[in-house]
PDB file of C-alpha atoms in Angstrom:
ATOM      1  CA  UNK A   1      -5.860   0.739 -25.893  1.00  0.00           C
ATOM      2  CA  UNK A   2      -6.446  -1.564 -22.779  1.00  0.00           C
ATOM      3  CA  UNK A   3      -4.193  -4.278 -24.133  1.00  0.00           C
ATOM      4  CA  UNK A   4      -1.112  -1.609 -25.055  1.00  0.00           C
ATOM      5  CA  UNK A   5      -1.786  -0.264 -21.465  1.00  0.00           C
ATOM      6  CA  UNK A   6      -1.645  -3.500 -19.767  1.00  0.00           C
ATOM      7  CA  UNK A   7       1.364  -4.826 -22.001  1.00  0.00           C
ATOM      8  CA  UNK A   8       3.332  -2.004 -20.884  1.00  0.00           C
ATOM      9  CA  UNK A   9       2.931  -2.786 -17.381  1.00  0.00           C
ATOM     10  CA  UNK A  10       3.585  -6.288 -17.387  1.00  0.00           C
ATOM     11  CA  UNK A  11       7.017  -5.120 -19.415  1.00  0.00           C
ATOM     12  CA  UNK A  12       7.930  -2.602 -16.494  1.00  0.00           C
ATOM     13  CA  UNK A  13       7.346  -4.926 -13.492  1.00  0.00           C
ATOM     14  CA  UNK A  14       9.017  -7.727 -15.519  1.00  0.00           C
ATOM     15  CA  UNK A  15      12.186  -5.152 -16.144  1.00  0.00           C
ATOM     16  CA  UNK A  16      12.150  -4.631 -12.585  1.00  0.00           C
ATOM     17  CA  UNK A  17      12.231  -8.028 -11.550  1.00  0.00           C
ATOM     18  CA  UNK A  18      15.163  -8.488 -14.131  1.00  0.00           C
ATOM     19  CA  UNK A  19      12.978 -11.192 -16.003  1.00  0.00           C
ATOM     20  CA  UNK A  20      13.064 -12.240 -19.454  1.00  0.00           C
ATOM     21  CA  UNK A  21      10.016 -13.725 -20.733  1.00  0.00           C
ATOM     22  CA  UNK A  22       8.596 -16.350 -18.690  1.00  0.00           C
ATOM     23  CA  UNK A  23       9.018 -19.981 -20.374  1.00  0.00           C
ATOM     24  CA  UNK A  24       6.481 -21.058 -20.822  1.00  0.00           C
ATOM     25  CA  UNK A  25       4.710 -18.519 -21.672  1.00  0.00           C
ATOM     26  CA  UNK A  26       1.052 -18.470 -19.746  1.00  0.00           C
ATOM     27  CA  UNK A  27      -1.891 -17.663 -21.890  1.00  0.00           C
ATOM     28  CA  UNK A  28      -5.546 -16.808 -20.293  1.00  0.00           C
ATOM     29  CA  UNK A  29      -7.555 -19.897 -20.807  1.00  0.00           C
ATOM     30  CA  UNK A  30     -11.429 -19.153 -21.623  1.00  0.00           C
ATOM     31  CA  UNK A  31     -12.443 -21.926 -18.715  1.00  0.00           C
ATOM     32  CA  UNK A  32     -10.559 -19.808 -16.253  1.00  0.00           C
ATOM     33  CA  UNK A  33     -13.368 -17.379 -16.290  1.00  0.00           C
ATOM     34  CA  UNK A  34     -15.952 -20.174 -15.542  1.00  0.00           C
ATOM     35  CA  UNK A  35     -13.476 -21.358 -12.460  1.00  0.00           C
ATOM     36  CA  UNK A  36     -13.058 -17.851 -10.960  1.00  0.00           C
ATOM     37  CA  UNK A  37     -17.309 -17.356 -11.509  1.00  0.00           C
ATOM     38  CA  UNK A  38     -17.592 -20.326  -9.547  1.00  0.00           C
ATOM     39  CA  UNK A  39     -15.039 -19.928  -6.532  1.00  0.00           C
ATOM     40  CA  UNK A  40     -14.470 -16.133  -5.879  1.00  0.00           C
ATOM     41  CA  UNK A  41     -17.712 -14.055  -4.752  1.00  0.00           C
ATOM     42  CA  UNK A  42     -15.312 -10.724  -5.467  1.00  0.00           C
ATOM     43  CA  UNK A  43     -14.758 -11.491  -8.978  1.00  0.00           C
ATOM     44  CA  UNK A  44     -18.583 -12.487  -9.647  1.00  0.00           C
ATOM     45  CA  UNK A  45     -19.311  -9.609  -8.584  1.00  0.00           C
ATOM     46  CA  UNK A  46     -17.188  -7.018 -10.781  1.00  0.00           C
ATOM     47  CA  UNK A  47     -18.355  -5.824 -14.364  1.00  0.00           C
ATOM     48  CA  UNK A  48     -17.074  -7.083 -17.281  1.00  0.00           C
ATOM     49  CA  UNK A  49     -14.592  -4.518 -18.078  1.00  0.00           C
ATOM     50  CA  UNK A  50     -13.461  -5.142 -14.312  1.00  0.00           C
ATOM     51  CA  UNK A  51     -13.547  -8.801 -14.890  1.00  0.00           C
ATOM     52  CA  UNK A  52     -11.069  -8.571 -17.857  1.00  0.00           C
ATOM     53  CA  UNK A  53      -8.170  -6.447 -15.526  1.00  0.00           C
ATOM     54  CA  UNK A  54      -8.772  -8.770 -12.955  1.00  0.00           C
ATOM     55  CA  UNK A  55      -7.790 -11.747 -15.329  1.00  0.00           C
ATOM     56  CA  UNK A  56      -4.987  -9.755 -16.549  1.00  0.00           C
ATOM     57  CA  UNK A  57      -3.364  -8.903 -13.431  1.00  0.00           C
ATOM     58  CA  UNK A  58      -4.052 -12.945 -12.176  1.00  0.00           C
ATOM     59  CA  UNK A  59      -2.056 -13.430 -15.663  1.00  0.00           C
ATOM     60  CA  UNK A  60       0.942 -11.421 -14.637  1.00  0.00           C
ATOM     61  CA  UNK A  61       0.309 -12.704 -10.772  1.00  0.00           C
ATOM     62  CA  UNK A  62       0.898 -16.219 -12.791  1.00  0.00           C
ATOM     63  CA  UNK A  63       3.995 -14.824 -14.686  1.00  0.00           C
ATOM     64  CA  UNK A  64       5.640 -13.629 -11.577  1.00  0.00           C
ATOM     65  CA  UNK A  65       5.209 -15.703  -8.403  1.00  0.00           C
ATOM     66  CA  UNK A  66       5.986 -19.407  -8.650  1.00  0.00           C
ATOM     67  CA  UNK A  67       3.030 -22.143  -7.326  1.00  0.00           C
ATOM     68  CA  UNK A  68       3.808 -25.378  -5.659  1.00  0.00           C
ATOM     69  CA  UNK A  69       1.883 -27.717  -5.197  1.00  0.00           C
ATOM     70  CA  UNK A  70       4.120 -29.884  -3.083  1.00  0.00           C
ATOM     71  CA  UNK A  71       7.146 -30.796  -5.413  1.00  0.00           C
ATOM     72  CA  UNK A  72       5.299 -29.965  -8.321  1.00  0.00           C
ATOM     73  CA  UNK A  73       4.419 -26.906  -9.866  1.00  0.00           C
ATOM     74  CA  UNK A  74       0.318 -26.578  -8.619  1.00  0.00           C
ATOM     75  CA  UNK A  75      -2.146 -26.016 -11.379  1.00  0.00           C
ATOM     76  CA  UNK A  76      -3.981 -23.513 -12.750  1.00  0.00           C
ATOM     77  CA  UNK A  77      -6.843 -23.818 -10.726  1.00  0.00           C
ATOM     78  CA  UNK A  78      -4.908 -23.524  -7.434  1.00  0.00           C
ATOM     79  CA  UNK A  79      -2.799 -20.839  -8.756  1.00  0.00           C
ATOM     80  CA  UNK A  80      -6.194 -18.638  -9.971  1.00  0.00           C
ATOM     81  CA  UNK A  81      -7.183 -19.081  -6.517  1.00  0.00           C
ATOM     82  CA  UNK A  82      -3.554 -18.055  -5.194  1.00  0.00           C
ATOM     83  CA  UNK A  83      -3.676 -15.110  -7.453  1.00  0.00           C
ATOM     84  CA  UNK A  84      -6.886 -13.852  -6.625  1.00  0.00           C
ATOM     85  CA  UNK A  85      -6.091 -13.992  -2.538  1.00  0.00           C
ATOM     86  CA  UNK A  86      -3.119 -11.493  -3.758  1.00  0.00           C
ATOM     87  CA  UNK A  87      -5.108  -9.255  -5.786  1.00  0.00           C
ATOM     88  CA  UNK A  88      -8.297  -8.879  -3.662  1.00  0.00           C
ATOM     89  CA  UNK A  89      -6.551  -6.710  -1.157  1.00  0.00           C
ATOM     90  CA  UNK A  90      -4.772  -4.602  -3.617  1.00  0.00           C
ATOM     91  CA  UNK A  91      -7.346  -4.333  -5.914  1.00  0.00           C
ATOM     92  CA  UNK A  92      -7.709  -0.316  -5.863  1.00  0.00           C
ATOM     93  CA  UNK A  93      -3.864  -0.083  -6.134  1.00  0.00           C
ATOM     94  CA  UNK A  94      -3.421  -1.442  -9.846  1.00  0.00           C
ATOM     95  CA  UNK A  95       0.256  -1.105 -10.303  1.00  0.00           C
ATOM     96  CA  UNK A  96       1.017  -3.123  -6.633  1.00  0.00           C
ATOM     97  CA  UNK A  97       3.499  -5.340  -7.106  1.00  0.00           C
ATOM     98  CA  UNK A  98       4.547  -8.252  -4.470  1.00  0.00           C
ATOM     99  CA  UNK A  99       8.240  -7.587  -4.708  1.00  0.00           C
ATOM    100  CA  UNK A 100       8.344  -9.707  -1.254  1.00  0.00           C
ATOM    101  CA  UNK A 101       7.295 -13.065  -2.714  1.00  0.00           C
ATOM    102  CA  UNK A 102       8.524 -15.473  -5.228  1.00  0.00           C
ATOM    103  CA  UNK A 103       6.978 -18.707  -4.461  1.00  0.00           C
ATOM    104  CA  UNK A 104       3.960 -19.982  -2.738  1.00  0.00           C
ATOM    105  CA  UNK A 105       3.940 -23.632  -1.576  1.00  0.00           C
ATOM    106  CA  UNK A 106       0.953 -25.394  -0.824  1.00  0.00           C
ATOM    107  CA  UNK A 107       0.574 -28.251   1.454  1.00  0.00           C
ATOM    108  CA  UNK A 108      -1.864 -31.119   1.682  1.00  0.00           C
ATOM    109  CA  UNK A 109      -3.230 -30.264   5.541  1.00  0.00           C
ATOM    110  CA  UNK A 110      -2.261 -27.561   8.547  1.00  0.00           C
ATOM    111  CA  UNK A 111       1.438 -27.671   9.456  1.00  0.00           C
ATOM    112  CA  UNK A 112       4.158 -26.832  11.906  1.00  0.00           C
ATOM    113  CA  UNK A 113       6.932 -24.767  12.481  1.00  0.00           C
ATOM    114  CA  UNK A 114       8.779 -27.433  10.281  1.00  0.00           C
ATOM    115  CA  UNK A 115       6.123 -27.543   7.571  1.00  0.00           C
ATOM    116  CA  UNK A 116       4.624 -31.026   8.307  1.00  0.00           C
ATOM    117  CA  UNK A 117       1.691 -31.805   8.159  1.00  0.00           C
ATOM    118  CA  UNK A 118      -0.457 -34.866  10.747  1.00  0.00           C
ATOM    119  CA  UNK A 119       1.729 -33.845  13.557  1.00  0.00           C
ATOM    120  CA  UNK A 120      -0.106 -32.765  17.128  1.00  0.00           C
ATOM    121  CA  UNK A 121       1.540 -29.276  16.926  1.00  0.00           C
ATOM    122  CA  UNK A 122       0.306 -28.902  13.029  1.00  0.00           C
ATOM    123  CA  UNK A 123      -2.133 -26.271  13.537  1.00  0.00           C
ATOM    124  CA  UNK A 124      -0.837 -23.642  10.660  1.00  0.00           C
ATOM    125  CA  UNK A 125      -3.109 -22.567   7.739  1.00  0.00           C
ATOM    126  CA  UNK A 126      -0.878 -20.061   6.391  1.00  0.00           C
ATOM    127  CA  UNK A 127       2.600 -18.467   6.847  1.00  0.00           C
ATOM    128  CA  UNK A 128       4.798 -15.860   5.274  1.00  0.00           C
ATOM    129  CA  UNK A 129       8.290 -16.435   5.478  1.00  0.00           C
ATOM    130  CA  UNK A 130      10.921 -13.880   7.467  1.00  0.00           C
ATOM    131  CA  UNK A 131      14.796 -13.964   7.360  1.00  0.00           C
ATOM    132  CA  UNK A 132      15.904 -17.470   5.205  1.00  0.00           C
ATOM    133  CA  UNK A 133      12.402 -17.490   4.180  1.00  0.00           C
ATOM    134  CA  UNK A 134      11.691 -14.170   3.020  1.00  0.00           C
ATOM    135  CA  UNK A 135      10.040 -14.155  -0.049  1.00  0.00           C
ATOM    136  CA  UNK A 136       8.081 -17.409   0.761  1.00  0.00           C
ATOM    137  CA  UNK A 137       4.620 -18.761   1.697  1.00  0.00           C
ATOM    138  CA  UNK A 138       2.935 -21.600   2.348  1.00  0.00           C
ATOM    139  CA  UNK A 139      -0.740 -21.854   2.818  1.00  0.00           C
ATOM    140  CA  UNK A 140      -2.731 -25.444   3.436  1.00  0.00           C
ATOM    141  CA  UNK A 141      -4.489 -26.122   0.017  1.00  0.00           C
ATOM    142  CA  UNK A 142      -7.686 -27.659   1.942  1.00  0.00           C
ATOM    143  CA  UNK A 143      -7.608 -24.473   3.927  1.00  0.00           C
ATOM    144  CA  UNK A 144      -7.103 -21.777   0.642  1.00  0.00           C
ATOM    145  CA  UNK A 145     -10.221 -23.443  -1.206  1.00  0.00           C
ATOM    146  CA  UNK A 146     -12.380 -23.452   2.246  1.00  0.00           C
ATOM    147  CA  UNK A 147     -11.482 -19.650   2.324  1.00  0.00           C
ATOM    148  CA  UNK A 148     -13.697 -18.863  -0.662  1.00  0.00           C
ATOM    149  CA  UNK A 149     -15.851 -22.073  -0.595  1.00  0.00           C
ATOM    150  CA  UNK A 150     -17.592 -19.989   2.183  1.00  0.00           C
ATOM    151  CA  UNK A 151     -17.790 -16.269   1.442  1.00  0.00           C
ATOM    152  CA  UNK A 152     -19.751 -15.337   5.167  1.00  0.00           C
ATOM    153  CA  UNK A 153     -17.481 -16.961   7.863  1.00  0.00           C
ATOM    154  CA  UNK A 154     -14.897 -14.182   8.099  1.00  0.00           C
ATOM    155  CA  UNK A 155     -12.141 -16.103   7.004  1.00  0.00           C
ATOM    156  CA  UNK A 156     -10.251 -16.489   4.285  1.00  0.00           C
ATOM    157  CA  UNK A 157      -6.249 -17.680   4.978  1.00  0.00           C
ATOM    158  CA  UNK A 158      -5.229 -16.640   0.913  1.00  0.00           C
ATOM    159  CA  UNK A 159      -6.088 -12.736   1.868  1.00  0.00           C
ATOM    160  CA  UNK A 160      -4.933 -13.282   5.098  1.00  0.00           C
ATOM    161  CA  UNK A 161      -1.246 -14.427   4.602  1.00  0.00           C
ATOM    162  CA  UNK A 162      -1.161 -11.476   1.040  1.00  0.00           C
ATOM    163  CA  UNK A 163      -2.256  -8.733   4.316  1.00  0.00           C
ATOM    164  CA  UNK A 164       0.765 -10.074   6.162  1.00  0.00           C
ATOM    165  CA  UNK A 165       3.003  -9.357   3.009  1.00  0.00           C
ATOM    166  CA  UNK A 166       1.368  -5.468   2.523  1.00  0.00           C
ATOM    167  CA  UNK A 167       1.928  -4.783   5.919  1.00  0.00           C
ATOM    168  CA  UNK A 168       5.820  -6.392   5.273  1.00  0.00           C
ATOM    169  CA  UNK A 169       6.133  -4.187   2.183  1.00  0.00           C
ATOM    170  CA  UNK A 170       7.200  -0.813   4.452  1.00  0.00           C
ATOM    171  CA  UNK A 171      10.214  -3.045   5.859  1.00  0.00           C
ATOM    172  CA  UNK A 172       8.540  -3.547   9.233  1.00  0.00           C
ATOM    173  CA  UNK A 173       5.716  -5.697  10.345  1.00  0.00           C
ATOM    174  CA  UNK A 174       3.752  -4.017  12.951  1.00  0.00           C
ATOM    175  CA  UNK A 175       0.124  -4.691  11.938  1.00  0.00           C
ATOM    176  CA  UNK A 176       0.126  -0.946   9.587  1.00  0.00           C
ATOM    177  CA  UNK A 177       0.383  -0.696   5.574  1.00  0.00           C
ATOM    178  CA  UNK A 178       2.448   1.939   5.175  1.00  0.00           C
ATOM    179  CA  UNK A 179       2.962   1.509   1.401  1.00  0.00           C
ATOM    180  CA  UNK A 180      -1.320   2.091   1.248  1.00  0.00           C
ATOM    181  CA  UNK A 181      -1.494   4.638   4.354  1.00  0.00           C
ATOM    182  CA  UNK A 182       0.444   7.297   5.163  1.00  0.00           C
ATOM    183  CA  UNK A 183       2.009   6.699   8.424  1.00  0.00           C
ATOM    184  CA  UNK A 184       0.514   9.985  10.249  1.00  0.00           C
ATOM    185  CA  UNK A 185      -2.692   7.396  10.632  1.00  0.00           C
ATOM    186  CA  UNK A 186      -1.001   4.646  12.266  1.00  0.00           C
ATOM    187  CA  UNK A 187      -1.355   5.864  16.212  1.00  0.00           C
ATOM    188  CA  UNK A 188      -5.399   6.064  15.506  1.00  0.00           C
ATOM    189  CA  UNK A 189      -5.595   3.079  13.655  1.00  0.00           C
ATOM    190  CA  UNK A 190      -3.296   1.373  16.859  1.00  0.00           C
ATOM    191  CA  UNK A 191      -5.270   3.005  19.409  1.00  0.00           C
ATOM    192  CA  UNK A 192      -8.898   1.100  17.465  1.00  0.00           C
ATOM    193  CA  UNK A 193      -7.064  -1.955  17.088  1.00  0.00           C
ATOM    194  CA  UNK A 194      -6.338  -1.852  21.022  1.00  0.00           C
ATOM    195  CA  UNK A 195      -9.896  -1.259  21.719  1.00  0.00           C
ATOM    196  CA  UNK A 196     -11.021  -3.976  19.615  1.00  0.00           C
ATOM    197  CA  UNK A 197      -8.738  -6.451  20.643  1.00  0.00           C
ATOM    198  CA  UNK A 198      -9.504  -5.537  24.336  1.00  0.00           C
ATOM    199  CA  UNK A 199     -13.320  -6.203  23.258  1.00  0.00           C
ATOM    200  CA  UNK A 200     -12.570  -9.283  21.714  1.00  0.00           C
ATOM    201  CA  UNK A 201     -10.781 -10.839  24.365  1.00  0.00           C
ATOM    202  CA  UNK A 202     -14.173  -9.656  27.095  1.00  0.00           C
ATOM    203  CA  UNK A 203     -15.885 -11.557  24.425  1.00  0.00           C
ATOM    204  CA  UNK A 204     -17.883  -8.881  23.412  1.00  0.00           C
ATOM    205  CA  UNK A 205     -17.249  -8.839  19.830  1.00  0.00           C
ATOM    206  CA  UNK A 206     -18.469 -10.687  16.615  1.00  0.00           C
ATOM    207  CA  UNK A 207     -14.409 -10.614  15.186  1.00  0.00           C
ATOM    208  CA  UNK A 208     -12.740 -13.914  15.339  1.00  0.00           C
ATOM    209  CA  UNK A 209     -10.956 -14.253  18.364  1.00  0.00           C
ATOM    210  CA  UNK A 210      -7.442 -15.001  16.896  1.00  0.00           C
ATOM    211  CA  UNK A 211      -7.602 -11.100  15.793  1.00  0.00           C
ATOM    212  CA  UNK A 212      -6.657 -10.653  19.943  1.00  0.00           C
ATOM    213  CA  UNK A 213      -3.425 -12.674  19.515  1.00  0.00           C
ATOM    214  CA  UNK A 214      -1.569  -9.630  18.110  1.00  0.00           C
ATOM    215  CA  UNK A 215      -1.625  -5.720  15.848  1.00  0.00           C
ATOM    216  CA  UNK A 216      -0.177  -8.090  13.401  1.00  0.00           C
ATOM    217  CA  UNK A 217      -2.906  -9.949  13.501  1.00  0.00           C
ATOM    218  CA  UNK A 218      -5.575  -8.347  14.257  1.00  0.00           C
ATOM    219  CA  UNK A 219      -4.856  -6.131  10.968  1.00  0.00           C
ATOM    220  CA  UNK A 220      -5.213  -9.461   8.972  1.00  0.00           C
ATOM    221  CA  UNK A 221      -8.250 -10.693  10.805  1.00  0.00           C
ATOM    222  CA  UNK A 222     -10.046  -7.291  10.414  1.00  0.00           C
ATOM    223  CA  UNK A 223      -8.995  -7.430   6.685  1.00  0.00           C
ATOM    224  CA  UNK A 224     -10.610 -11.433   6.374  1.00  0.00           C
ATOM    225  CA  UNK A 225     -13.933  -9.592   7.913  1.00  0.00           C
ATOM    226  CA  UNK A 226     -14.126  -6.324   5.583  1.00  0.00           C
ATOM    227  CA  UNK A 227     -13.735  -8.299   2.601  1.00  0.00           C
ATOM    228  CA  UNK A 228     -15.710 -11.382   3.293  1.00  0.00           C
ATOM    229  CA  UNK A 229     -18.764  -9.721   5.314  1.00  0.00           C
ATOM    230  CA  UNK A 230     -18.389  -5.833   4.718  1.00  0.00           C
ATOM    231  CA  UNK A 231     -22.205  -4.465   5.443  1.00  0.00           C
ATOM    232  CA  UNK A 232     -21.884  -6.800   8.658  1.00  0.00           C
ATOM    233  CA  UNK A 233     -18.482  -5.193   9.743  1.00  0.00           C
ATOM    234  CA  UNK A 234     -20.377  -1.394   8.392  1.00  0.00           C
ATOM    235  CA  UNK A 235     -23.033  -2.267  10.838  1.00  0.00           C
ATOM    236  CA  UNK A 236     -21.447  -3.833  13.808  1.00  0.00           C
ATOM    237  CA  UNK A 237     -17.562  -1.765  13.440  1.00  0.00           C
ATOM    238  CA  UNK A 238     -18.890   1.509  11.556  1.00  0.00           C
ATOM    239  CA  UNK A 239     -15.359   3.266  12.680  1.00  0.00           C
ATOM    240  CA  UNK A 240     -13.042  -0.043  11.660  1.00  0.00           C
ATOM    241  CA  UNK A 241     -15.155  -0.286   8.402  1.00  0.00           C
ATOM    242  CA  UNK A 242     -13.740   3.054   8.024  1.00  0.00           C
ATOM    243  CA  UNK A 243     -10.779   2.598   8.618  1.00  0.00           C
ATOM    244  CA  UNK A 244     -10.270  -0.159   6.521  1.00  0.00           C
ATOM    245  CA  UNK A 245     -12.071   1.482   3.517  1.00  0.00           C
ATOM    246  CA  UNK A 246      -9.476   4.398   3.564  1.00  0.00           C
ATOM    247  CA  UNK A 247      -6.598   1.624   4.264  1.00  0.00           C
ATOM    248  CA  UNK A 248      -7.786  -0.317   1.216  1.00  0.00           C
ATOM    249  CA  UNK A 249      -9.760   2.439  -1.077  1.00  0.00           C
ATOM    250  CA  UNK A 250     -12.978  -0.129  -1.461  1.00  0.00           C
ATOM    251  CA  UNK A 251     -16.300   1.225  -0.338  1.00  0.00           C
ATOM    252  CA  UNK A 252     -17.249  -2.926  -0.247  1.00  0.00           C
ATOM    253  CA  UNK A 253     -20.180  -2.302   2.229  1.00  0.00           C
ATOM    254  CA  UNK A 254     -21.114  -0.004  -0.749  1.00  0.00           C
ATOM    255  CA  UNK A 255     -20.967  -2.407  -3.934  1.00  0.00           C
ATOM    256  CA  UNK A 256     -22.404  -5.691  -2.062  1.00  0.00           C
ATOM    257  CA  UNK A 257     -25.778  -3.014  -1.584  1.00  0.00           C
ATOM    258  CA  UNK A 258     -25.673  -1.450  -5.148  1.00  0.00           C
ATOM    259  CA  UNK A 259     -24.956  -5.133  -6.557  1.00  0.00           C
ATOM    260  CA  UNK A 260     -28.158  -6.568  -4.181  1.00  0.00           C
ATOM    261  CA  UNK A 261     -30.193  -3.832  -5.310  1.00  0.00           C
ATOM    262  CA  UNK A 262     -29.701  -4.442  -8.648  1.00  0.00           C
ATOM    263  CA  UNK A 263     -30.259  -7.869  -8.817  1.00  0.00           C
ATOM    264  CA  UNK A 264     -33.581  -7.745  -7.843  1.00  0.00           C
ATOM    265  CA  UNK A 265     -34.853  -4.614 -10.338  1.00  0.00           C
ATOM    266  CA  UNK A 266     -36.115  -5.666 -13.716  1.00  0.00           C
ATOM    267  CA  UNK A 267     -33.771  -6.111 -16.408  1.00  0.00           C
ATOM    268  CA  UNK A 268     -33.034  -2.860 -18.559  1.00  0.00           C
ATOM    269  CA  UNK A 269     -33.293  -5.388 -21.652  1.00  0.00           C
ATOM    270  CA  UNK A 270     -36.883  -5.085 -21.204  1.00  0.00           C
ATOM    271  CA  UNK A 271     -36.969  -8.804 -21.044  1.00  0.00           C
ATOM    272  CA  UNK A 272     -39.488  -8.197 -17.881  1.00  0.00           C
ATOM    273  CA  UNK A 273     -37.142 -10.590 -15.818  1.00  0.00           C
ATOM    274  CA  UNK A 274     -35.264  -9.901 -12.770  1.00  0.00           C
ATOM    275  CA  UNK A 275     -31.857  -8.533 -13.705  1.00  0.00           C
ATOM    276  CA  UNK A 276     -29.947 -11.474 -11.721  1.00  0.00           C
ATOM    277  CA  UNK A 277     -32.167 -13.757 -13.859  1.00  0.00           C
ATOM    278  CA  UNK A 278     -30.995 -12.136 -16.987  1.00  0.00           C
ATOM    279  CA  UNK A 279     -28.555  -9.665 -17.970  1.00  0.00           C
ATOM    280  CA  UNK A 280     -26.143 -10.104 -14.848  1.00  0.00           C
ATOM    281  CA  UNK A 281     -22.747 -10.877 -15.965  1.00  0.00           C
ATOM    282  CA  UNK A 282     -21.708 -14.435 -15.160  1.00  0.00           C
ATOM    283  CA  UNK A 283     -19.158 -15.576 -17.956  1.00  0.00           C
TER     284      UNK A 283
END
């Protein structure tokens, strides 16, 4: 039943992007699994039903959206990692499709305006294309596996630059998803954003200070934060953690405690070992 459902929504978004059958055709490799285990905290810590959606919707992710690594096409590995930057954000909105992006290019180092990279003015991690570049991204490689090498800093550029594009998806880039939100929320979630950018910038807050720069990006540094370190931002930003849980439909503060808590009770196996010492999924 899961397969017929998930065939007939690759078919629809591939009628609607006037595809015919990608060539060649991408297959889920069993190693994947291992890879994403290894590099992405949010897939570790799904179940395995939730695992196997996740792998289908990086599949179709795969199908749709072209990968560069430099001239040539990246590989799997960097496109898993692409994938699941695109999906994290989106990942209580199943049928979301990027419809503003057809090709991510990755790049050896930061970069500038001109997308090179060693240059004094290269200080780019990430950028979504406007105008002749719509539909375009580029994100520093180094930079994209740093983002989920370390789950606690607050930053990660993959989810960062895919926030840019959700907030792009309404037509109008002004720091407010209108395609997850209805737009009657936008002048409270403004009026928070102000305050927090004013606190940032009196140095009075633990968000990183590039969230100050802009609504546009404040939205996508808020985002980095809820994602990466959710029971920190519940804690410290109890009415942005709010905010961004009804944005995004993931109680995350919620399922990092559940999934703590139930790593450390006894396995229901009645192996007398801890559950994260047993039972926990990790293929």
């Amino acid at each position: 039943m899961l397969g017929s459902l998930w065939q007939t929504f690759k078919d629809a978004v591939l009628r609607f992007l006037k595809l015919k059958s990608p060539k060649p055709h991408i297959q889920w490799q069993a190693e994947w699994k291992g890879f994403l285990e290894e590099h992405v905290e949010f897939y570790r810590q799904l179940t395995t039903e939730d695992r196997l959606l996740f792998e289908q919707r990086a599949l179709l992710f795969m199908h749709t959206t072209e990968v560069f690594n430099g001239a040539e096409p990246a590989s799997f590995e960097d496109r898993l990692l692409v994938a699941a930057s695109a999906i994290i954000p989106v990942w209580s909105f199943p049928k979301w499709h990027y419809f503003n992006l057809s090709t991510v290019y990755l790049l050896p180092a930061a970069f500038n305006d001109d997308f090179q990279c060693g240059q004094k003015d290269s200080l780019y991690t990430g950028m979504v294309g406007t105008g002749p570049m719509a539909g375009k991204m580029a994100l520093s490689r180094p930079a994209l596996y740093q983002g989920f090498r370390n789950p606690n800093d607050k930053r990660n550029v993959g989810i960062h630059e895919f926030v840019h594009l959700i907030d792009m998806a309404d037509g109008d880039m002004d720091g407010f998803p209108e395609r997850l939100q209805a737009y009657r929320f936008a002048i409270p979630w403004f009026e928070l954003a102000e305050k927090k950018m004013k606190a940032i910038e009196k140095g009075r807050t633990n968000i990183d200070p590039y969230g100050a720069s802009n609504k546009l990006e404040f939205f996508c540094v808020a985002s980095e934060y809820f994602f990466e370190r959710p029971q920190m931002m519940a804690k410290k930003h109890p009415k942005l953690y709010q905010a961004l849980e009804d944005i995004y439909q993931q109680d995350r503060a919620a399922i990092v405690a559940d999934i703590k808590k139930r790593e450390k009770e006894i396995c229901v196996c009645g192996s007398g070992k801890a559950y994260r010492e047993c039972c926990l999924p990790r293929d």
